[in-house]
Coordinates of N, CA and C in Angstrom, one line a residue:
X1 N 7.1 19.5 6.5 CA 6.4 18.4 5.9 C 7.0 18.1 4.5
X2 N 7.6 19.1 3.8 CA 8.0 18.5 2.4 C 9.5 17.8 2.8
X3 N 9.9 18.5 3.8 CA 11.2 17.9 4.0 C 11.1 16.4 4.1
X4 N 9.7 15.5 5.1 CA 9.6 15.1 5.5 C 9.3 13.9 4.1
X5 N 8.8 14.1 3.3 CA 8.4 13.8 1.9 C 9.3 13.5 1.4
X6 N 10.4 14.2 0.9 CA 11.8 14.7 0.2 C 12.7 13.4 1.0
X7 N 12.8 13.0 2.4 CA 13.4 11.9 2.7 C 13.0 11.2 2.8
X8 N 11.3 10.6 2.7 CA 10.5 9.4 2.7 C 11.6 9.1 0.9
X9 N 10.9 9.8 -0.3 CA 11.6 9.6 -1.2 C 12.8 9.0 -1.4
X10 N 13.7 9.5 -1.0 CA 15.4 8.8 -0.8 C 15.4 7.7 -0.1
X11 N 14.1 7.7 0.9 CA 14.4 6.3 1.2 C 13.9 5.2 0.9
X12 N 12.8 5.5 -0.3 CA 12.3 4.4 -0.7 C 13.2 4.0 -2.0
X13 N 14.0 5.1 -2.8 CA 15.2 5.2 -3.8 C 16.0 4.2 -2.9
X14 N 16.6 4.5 -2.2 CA 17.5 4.0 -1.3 C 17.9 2.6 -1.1
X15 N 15.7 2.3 -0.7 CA 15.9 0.6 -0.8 C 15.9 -0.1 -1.8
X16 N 15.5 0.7 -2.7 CA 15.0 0.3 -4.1 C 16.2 -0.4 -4.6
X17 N 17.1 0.5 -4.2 CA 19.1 0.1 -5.1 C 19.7 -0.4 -4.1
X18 N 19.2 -0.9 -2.9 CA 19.6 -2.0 -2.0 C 19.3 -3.1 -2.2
X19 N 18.0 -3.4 -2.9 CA 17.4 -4.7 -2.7 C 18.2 -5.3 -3.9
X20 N 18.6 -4.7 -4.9 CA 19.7 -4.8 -5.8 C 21.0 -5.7 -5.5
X21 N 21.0 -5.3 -4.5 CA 22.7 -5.7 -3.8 C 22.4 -6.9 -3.2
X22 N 23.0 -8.7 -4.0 CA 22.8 -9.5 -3.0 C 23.4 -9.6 -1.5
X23 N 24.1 -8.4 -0.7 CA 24.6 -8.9 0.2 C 23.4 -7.8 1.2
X24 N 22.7 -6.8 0.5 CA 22.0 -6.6 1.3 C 21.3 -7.6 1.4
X25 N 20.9 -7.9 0.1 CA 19.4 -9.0 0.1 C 19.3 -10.4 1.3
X26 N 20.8 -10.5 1.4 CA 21.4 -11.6 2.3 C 21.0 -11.2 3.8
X27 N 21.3 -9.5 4.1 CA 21.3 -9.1 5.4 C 19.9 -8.8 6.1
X28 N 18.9 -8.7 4.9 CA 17.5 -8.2 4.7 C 17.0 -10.1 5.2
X29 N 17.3 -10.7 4.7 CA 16.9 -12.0 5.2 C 17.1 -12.4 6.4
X30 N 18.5 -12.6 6.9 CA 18.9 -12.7 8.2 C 17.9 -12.0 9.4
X31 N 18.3 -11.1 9.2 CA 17.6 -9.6 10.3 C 15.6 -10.1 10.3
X32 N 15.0 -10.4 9.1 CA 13.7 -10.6 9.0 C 13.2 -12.3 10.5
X33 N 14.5 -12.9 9.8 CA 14.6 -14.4 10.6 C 14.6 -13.9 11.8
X34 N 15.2 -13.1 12.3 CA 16.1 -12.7 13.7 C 15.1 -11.9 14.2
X35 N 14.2 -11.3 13.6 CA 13.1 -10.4 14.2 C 11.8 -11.7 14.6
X36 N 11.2 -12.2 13.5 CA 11.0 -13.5 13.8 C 10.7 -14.6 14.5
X37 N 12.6 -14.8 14.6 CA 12.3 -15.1 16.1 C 12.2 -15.1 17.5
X38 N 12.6 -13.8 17.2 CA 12.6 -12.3 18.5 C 10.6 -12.8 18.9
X39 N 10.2 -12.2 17.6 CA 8.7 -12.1 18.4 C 8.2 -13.6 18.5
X40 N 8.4 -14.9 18.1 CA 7.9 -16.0 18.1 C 8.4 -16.5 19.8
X41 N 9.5 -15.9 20.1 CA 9.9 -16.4 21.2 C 9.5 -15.8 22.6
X42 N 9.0 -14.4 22.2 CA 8.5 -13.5 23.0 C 7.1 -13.6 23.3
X43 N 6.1 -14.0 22.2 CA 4.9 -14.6 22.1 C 4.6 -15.5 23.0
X44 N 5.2 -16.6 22.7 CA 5.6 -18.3 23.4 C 5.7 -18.4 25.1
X45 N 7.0 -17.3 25.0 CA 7.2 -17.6 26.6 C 7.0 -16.7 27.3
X46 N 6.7 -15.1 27.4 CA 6.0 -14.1 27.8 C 4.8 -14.2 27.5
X47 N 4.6 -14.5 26.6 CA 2.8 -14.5 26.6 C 2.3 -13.2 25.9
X48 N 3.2 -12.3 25.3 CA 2.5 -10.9 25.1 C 1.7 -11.2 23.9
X49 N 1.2 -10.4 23.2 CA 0.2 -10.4 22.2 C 1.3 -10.2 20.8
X50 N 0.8 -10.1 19.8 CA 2.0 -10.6 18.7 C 2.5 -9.3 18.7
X51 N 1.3 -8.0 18.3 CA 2.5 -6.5 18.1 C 3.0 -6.5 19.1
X52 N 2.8 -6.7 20.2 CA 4.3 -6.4 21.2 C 5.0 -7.0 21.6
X53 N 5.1 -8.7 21.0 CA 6.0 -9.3 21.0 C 7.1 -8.6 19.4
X54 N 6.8 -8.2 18.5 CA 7.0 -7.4 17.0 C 7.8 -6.3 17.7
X55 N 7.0 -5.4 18.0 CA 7.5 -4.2 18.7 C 8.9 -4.1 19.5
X56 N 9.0 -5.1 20.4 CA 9.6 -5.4 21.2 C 11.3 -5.9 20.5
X57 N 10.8 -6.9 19.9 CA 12.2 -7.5 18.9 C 12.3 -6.5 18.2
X58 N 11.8 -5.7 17.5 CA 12.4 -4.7 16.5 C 13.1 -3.6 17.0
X59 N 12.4 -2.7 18.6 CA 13.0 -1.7 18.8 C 13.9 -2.2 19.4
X60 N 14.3 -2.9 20.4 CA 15.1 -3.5 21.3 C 16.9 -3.8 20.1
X61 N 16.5 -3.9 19.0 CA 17.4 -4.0 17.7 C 17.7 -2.8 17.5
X62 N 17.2 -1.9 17.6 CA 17.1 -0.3 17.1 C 18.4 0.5 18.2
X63 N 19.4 0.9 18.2 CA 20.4 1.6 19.2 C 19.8 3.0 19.5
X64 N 18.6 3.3 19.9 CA 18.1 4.1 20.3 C 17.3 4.5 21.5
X65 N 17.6 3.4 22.3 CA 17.1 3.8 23.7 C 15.7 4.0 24.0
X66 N 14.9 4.1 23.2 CA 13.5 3.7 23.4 C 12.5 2.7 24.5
X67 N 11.8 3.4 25.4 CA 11.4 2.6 26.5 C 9.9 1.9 26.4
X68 N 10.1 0.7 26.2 CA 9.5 -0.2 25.6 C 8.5 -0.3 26.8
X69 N 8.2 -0.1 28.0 CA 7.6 -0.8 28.9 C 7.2 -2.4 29.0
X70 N 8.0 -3.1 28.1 CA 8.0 -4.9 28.0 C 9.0 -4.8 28.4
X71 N 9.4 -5.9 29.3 CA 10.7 -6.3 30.2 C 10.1 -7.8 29.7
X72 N 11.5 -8.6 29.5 CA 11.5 -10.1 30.0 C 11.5 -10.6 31.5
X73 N 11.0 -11.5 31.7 CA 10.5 -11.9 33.1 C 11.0 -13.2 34.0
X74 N 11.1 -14.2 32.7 CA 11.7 -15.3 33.2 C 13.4 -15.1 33.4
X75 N 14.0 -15.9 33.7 CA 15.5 -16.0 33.8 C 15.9 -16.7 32.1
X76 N 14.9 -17.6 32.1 CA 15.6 -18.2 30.1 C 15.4 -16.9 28.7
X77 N 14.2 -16.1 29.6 CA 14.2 -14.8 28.7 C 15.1 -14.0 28.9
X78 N 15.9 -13.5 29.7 CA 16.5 -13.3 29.7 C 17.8 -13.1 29.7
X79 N 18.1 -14.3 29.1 CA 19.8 -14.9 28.9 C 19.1 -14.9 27.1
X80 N 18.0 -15.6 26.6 CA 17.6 -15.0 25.2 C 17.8 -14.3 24.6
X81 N 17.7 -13.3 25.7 CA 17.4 -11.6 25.4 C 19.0 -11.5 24.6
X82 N 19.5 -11.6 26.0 CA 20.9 -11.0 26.2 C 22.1 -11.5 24.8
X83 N 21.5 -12.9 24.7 CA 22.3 -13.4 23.1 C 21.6 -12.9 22.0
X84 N 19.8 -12.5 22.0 CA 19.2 -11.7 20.8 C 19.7 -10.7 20.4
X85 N 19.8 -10.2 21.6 CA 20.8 -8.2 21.2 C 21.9 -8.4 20.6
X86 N 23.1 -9.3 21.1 CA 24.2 -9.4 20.9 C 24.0 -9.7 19.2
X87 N 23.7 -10.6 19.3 CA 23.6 -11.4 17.3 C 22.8 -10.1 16.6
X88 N 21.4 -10.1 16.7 CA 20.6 -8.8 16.1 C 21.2 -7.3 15.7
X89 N 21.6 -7.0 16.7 CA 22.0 -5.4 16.9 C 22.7 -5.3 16.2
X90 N 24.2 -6.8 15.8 CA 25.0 -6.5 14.6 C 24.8 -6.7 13.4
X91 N 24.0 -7.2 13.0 CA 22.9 -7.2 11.8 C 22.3 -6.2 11.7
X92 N 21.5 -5.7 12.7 CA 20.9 -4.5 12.5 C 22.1 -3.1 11.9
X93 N 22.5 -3.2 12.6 CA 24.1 -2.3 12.5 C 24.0 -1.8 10.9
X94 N 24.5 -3.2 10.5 CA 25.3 -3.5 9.0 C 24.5 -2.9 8.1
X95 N 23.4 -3.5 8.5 CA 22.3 -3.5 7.5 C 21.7 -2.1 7.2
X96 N 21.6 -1.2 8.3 CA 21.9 0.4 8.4 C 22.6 1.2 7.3
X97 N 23.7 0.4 8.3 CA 24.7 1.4 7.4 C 24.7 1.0 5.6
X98 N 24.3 -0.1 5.1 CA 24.4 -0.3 3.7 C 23.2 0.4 3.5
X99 N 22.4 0.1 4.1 CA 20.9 1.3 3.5 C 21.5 2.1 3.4
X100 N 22.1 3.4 4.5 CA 22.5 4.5 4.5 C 23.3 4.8 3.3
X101 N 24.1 4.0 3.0 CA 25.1 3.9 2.0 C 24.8 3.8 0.8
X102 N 24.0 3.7 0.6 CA 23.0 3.6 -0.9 C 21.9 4.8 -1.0
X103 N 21.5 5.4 0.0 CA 20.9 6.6 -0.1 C 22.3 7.9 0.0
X104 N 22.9 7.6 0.7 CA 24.1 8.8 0.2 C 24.8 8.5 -1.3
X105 N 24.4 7.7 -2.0 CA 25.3 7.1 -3.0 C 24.0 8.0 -4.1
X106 N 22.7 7.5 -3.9 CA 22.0 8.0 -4.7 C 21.5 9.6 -4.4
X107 N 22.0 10.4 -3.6 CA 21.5 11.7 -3.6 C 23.1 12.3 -4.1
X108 N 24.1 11.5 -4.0 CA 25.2 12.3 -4.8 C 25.0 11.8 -6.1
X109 N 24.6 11.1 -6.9 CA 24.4 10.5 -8.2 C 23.5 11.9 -8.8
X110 N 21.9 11.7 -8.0 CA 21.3 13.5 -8.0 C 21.9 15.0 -8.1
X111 N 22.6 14.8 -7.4 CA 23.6 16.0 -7.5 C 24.8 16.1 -8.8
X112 N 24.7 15.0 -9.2 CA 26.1 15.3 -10.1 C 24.7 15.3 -11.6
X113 N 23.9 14.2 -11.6 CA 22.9 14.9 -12.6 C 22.3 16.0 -12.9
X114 N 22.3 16.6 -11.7 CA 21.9 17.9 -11.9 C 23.1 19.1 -12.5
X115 N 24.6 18.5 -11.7 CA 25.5 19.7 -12.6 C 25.8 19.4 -14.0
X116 N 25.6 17.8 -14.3 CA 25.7 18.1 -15.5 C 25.0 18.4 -16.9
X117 N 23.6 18.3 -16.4 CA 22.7 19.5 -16.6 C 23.1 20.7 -16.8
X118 N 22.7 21.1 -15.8 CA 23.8 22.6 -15.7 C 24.7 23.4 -16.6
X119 N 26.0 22.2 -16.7 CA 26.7 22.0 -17.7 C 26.7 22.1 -19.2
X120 N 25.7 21.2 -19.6 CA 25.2 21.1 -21.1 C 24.6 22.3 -20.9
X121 N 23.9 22.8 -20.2 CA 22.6 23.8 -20.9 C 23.7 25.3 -20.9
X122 N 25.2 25.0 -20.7 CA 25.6 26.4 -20.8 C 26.1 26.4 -22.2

């Protein structure tokens, strides 16, 4: 559990010093649109109810293999789909890795405060 704490932490740090970065803030936008209109489009023409049209656009973005039990149905859904994943997933991607990249940036930042701590107090 603390562990579980201790990385909630970093990653609220994480976004904190992303939201910072206009090109996150750029990718943070894009991806929000693109989820958007993942579920607007999923709502519309499947008919599902909004969290699982939400659910559905967000995990299906996620490269984790997760089994949604939502399938698209029509044939226009799924040529949708097929260009949503394509565009999404590499936004999703990007936008990952800069998060990630800002939480490794800020737990080595931690780390070097702490040796030089260390440091002075010798």
């Amino acid at each position: 559990m603390l562990s579980f704490i201790l990385s909630a932490k970093r990653l609220v740090k994480g976004l904190w010093r992303s939201f910072k970065r206009p090109q996150f803030l750029s990718l943070f936008t894009t991806l929000f649109l693109i989820i958007l209109s993942g579920t607007l489009f999923y709502k519309g023409t499947e008919g599902w109810y909004w969290l699982d049209a939400m659910y559905f656009a967000v995990v299906s973005l996620i490269p984790t293999g997760v089994e949604t039990g939502l399938y698209p149905t029509t044939s226009f859904s799924k040529i949708f789909t097929m260009i949503y994943l394509i565009v999404g997933t590499g936004v999703m991607f990007i936008m990952l890795l800069t998060l990630g990249r800002s939480i490794v940036d800020f737990s080595l930042n931690e780390e070097e405060e702490v040796a030089v701590k260390k440091h002075l107090k010798k």
